[in-house]
Short mmCIF file of C-alpha atoms and ligand atoms in Angstrom, two decimals:
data_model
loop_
_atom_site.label_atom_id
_atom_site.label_comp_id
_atom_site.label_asym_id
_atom_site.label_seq_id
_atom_site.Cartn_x
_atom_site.Cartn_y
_atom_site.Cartn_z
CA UNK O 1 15.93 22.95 -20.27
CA UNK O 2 13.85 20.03 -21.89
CA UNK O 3 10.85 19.14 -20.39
CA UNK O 4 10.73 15.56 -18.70
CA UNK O 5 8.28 12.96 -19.31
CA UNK O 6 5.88 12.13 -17.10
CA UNK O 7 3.70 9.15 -16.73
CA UNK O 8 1.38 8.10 -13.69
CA UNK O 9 -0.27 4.93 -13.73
CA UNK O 10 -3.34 2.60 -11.44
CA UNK O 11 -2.61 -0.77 -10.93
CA UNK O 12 -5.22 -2.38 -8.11
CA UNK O 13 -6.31 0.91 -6.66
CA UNK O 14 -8.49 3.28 -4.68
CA UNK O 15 -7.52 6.53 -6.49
CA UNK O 16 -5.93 7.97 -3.35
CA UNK O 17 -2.82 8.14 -5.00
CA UNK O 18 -3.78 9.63 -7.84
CA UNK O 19 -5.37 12.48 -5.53
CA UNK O 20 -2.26 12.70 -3.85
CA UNK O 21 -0.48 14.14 -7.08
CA UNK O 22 -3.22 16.80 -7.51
CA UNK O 23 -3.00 17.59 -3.48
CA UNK O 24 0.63 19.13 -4.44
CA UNK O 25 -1.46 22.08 -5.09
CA UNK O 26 0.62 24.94 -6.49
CA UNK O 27 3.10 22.49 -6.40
CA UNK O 28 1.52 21.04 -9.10
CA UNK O 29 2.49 23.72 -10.73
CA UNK O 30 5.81 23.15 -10.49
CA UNK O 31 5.71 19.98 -11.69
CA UNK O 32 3.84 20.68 -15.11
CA UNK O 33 6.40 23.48 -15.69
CA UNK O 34 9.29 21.02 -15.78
CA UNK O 35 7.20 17.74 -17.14
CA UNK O 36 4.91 16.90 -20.19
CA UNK O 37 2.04 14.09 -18.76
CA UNK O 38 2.53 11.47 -21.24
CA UNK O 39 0.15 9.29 -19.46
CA UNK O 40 -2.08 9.61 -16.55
CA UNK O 41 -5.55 7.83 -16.68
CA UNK O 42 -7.49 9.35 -14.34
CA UNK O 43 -7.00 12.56 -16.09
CA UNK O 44 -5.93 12.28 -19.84
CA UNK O 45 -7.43 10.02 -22.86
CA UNK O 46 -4.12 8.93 -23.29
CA UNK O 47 -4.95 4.94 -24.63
CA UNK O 48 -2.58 2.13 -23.79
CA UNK O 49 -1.63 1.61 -27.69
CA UNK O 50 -0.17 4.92 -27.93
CA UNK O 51 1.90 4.01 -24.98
CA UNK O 52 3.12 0.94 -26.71
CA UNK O 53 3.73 2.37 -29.30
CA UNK O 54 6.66 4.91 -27.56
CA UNK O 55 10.17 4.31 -28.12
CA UNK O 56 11.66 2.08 -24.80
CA UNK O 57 13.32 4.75 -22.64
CA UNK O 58 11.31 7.85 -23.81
CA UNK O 59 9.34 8.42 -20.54
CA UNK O 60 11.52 10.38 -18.10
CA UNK O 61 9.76 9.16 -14.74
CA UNK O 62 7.07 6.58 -14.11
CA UNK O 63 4.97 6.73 -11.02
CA UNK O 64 3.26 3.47 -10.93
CA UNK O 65 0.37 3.17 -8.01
CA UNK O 66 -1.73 0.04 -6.90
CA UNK O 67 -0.73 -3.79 -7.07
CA UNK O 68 -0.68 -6.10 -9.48
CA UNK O 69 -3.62 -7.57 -9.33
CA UNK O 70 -4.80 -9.10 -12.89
CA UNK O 71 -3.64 -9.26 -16.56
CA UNK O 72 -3.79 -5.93 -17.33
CA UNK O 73 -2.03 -4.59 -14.51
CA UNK O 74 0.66 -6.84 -15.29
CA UNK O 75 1.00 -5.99 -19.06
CA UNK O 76 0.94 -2.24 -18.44
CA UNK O 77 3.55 -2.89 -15.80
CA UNK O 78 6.02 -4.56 -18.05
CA UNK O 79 4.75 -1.64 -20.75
CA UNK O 80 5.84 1.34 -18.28
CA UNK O 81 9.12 -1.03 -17.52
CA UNK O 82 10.29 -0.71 -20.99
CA UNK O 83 9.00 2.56 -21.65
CA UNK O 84 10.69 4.66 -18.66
CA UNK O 85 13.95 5.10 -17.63
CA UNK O 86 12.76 5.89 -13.89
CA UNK O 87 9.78 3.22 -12.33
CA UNK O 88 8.57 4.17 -9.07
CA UNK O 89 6.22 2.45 -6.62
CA UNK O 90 4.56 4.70 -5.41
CA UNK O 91 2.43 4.21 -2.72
CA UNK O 92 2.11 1.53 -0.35
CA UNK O 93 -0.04 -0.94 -2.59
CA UNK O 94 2.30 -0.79 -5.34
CA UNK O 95 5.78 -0.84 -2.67
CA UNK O 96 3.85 -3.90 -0.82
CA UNK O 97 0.54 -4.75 -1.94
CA UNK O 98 -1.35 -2.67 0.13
CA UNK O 99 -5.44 -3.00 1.45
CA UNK O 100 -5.82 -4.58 -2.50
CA UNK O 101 -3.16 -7.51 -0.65
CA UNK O 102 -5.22 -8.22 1.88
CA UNK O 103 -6.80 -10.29 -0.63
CA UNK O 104 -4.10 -12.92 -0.65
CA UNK O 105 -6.08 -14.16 3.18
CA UNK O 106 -8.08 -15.70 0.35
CA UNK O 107 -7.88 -17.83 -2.96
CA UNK O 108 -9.62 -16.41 -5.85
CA UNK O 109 -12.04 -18.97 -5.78
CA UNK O 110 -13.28 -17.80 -2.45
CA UNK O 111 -13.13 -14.58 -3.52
CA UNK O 112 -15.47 -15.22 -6.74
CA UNK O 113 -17.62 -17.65 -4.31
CA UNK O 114 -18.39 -15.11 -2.19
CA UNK O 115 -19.12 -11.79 -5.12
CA UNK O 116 -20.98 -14.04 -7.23
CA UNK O 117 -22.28 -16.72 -5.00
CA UNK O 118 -22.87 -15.46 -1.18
CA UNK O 119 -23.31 -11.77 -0.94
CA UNK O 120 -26.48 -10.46 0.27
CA UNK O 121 -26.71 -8.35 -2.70
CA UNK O 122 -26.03 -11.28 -5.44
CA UNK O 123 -28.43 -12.94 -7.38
CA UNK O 124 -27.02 -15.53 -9.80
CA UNK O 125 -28.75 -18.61 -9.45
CA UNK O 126 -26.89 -19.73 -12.76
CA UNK O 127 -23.63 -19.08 -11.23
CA UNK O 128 -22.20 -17.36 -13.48
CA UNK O 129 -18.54 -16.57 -13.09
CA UNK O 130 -16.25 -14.03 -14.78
CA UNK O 131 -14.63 -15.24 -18.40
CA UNK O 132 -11.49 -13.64 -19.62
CA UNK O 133 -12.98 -14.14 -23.31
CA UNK O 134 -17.08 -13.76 -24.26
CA UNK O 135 -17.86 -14.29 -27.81
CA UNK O 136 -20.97 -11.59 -28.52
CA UNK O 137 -22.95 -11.33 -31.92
CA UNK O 138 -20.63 -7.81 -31.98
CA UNK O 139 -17.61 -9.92 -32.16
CA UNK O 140 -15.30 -11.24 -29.04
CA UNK O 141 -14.49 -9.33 -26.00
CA UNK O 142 -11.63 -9.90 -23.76
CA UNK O 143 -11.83 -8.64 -19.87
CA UNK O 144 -8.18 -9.39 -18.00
CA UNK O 145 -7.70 -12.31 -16.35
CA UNK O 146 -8.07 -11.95 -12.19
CA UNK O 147 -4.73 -13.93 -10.41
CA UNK O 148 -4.99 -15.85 -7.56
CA UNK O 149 -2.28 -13.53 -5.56
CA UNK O 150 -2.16 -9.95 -5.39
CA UNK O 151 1.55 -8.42 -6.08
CA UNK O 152 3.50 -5.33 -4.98
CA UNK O 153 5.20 -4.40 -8.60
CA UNK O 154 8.64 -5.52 -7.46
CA UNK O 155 7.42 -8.79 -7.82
CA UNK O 156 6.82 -8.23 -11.18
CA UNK O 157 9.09 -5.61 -12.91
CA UNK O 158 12.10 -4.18 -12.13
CA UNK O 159 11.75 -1.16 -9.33
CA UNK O 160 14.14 1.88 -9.36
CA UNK O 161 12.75 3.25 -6.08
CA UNK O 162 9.81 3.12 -4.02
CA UNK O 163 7.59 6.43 -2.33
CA UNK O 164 5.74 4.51 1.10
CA UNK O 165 2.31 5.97 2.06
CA UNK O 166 -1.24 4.90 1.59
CA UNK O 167 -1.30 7.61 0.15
CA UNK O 168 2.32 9.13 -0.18
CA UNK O 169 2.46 12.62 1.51
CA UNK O 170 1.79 15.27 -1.16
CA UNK O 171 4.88 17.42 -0.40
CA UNK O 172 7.21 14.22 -0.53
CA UNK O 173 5.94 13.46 -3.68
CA UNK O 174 6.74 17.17 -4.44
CA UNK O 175 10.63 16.86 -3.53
CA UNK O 176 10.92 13.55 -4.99
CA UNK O 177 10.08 15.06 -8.26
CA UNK O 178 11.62 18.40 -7.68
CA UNK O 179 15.14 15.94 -6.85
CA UNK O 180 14.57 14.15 -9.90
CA UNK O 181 14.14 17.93 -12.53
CA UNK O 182 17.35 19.38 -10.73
CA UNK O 183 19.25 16.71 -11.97
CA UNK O 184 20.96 15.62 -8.83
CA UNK O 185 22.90 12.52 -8.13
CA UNK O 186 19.77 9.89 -7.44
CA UNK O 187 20.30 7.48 -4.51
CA UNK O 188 20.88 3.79 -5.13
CA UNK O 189 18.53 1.91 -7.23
CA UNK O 190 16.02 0.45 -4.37
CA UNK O 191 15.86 2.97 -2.29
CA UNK O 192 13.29 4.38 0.04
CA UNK O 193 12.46 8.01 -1.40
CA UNK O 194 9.89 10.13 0.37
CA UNK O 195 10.45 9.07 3.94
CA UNK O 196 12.82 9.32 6.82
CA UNK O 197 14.97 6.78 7.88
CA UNK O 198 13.94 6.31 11.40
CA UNK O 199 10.39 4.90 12.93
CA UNK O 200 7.43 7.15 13.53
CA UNK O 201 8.21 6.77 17.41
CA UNK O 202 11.14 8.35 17.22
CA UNK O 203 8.93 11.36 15.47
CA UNK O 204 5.84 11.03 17.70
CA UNK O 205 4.88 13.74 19.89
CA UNK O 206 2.89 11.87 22.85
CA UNK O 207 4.41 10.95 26.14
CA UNK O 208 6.09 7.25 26.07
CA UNK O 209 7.96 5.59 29.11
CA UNK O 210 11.13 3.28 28.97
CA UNK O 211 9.41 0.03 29.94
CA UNK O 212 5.98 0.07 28.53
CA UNK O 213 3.96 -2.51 29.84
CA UNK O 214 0.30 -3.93 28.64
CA UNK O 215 -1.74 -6.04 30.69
CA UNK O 216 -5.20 -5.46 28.10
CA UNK O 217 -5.09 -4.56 25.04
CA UNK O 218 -8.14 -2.11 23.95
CA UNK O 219 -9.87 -1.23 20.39
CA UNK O 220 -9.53 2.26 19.94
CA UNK O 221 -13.11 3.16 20.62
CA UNK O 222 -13.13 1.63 23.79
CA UNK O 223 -10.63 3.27 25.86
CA UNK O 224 -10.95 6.96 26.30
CA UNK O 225 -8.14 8.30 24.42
CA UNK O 226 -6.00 10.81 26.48
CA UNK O 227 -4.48 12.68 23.71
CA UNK O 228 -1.19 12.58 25.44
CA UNK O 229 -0.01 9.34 25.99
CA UNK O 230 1.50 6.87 23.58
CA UNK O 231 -1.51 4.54 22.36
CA UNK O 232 0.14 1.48 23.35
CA UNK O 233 1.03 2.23 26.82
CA UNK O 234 -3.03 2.86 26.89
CA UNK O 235 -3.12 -0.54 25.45
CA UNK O 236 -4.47 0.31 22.18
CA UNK O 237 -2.34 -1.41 19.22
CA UNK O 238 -0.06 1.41 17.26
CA UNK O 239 2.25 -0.05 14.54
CA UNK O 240 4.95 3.14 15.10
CA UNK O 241 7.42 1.19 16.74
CA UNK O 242 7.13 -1.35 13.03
CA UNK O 243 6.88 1.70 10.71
CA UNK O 244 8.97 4.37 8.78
CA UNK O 245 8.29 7.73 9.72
CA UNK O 246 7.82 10.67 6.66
CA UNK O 247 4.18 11.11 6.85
CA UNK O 248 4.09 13.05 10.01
CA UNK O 249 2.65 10.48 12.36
CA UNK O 250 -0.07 12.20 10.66
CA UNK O 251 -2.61 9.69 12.51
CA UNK O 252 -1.50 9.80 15.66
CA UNK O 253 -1.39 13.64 15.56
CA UNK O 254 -5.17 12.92 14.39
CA UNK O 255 -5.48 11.06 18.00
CA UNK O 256 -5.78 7.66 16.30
CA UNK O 257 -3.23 4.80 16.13
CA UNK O 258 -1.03 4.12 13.22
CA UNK O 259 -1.94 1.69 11.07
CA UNK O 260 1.57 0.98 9.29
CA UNK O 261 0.92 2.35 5.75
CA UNK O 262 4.60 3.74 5.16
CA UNK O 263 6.28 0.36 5.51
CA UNK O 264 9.13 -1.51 7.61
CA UNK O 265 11.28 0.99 8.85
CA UNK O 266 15.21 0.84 7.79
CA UNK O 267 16.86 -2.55 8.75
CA UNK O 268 13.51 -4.28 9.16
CA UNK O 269 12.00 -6.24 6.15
CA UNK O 270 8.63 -7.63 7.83
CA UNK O 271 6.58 -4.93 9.43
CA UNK O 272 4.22 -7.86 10.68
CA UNK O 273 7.10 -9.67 12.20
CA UNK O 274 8.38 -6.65 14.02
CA UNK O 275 5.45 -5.27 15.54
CA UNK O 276 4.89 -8.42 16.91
CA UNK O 277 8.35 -8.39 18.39
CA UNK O 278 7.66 -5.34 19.92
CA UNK O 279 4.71 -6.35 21.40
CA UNK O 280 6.35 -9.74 22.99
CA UNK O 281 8.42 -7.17 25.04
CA UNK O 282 5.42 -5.24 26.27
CA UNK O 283 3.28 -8.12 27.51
CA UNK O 284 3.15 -8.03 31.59
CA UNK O 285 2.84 -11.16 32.52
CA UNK O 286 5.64 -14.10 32.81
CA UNK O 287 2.67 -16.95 32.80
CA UNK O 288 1.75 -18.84 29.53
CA UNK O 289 -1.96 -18.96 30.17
CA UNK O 290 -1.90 -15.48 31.10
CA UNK O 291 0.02 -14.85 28.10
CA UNK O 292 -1.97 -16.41 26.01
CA UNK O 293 -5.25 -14.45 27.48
CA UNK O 294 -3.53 -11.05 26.62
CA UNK O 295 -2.35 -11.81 23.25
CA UNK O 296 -6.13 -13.30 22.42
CA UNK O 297 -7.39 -9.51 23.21
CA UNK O 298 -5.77 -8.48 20.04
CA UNK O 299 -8.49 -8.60 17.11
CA UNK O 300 -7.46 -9.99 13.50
CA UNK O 301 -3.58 -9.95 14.61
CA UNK O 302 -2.77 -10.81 10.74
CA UNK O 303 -5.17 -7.92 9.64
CA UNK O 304 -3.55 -5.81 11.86
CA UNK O 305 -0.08 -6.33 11.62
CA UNK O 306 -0.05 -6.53 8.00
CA UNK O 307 -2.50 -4.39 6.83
CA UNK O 308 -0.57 -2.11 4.23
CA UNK O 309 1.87 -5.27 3.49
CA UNK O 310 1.20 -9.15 3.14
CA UNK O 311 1.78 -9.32 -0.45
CA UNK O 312 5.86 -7.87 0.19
CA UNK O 313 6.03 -9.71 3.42
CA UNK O 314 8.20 -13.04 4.06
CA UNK O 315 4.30 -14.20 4.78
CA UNK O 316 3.39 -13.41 1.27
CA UNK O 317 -0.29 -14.85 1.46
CA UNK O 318 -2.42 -17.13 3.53
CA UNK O 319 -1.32 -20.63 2.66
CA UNK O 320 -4.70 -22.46 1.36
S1 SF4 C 401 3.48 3.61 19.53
FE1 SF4 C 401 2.30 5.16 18.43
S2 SF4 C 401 1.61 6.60 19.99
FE2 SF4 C 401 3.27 5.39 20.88
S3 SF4 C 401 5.11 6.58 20.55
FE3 SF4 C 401 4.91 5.16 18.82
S4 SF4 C 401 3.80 6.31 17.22
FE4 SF4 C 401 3.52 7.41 19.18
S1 SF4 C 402 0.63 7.52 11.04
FE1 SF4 C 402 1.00 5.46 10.21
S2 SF4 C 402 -0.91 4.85 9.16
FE2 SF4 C 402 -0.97 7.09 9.54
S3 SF4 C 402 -0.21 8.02 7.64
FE3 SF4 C 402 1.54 7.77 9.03
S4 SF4 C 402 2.45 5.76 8.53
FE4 SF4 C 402 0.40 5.84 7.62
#
């Protein structure tokens, strides 16, 4: 059987992703066996020319992680578009924008005021701001341009699927791709891969009532975690009810909170807005003021709610 070909790509990035593929382990194996790496950044000299220079269609499967954050990220997105017959998110920055979307709180001008104006580590008493073009005696140099908004790659390019997860679980990624070699029929373009179609509630281990109730909510440090019971009914914020399970509930079996990194569950497109739904219910108290006192308890609600997703959210961004 021909070999596929393979192709994994950064966008607006930790590298967590990227670590993710080599986590397969011996899986990785596996994977090499029945795909050529065309393209892969953090570990080949592959440069982007050569990948322009590919006929359209020739790479088999693209897994494209990290938002779109600047120029480049947007050319190389288009690039891998027209270059692959499969595009993948993969990853929650490139499925919805991820920690890089947090960024879209801000405007890029407060962004650049505060790295080359405010921090405690800058000195620039000229000011001096990023160009996207420097002439030097060696000739001109171009650096990409930095956007004002941060976008998931949807927003951008045409998706195929998307793999949730900040990062995805190794072993997901593992039958994705193992799917994908055997040839089976793939599931509709858009689809969820590498997750379960339910929330991580319905997966979580820890004790939960039928009416939970909150009366004060608690950061996780300052309650003493009983390793039991489900975080919210100890008051501490967990975004399972507002996210797809797949990973595990890999946090929670870690005794912290989930934080919402694999996305809106099925039938939900705003984690942000369901989470807070869910937490409307829970509030013990049928008196506004009191209300109002409970739901002030919760620390950077916007933060929180849409950590791993303001970028792909109806929200979008912080309107300046
Ligand atoms: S809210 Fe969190 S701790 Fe509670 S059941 Fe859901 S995933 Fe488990
Ligand atoms: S428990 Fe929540 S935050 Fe943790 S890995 Fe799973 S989806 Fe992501």
């Amino acid at each position: 059987m021909a070999k596929l070909k393979l192709a994994i790509y950064w966008g607006a990035a930790c590298g967590g992703c990227c670590v993710s593929v080599l986590d397969t382990h011996e899986g990785l194996l596996d994977i090499v066996a029945a795909a050529d790496l065309v393209f892969w950044p953090i570990a080949l000299d592959v440069k982007y020319k050569d990948v322009e220079a590919l006929p359209d269609q020739s790479i088999d499967l693209t897994l494209f992680n990290g938002a779109v954050r600047n120029s480049e990220n947007k050319h190389m997105a288009q690039v891998l578009r027209k270059k692959s017959k499969i595009l993948v998110a993969y990853g929650s920055c490139a499925y919805m924008g991820g920690i890089p979307g947090l960024a879209n709180f801000f405007s890029r001008e407060d962004i650049f005021k505060r790295a080359y104006d405010e921090s405690e580590s800058t000195l620039n008493p000229g000011r001096v701001r990023p160009v996207t073009k420097n002439v030097m005696k060696e000739g001109e140099i171009e650096i990409p341009e930095f956007f004002n908004d941060v976008y998931p790659l949807s927003q951008v390019v045409d998706v195929d699927y998307m793999i949730p997860g900040c990062p995805p679980q190794s072993s997901r990624l593992a039958e994705v791709f193992m799917a994908i070699v055997s040839g089976a029929p793939l599931p509709p373009k858009g689809t969820v891969v590498g997750a379960l179609d339910k929330t991580n509630c319905d997966e979580c281990k820890r004790k939960k009532s039928e009416n939970k109730t909150i009366k004060r909510f608690y950061r996780p440090w300052e309650i003493e975690d009983d390793k039991e019971t489900c975080f919210l009914e100890q008051g501490v914020i967990c975004l399972g009810p507002a996210t797809r399970s797949g990973c595990g509930v890999r946090c929670v079996e870690g005794n912290g909170p989930c934080r919402g990194c694999y996305g809106p569950p099925p039938g939900a497109t705003d984690p942000g807005a369901k989470m807070m739904s869910a937490i409307g219910t829970m509030i013990d108290s049928n008196e506004p003021e009191e209300i109002d006192s409970i739901i002030e308890q919760i620390v950077d609600p916007a933060g929180l709610f849409y950590r791993f997703s303001l970028p792909g959210s109806i929200l979008g961004r912080k309107l300046l």
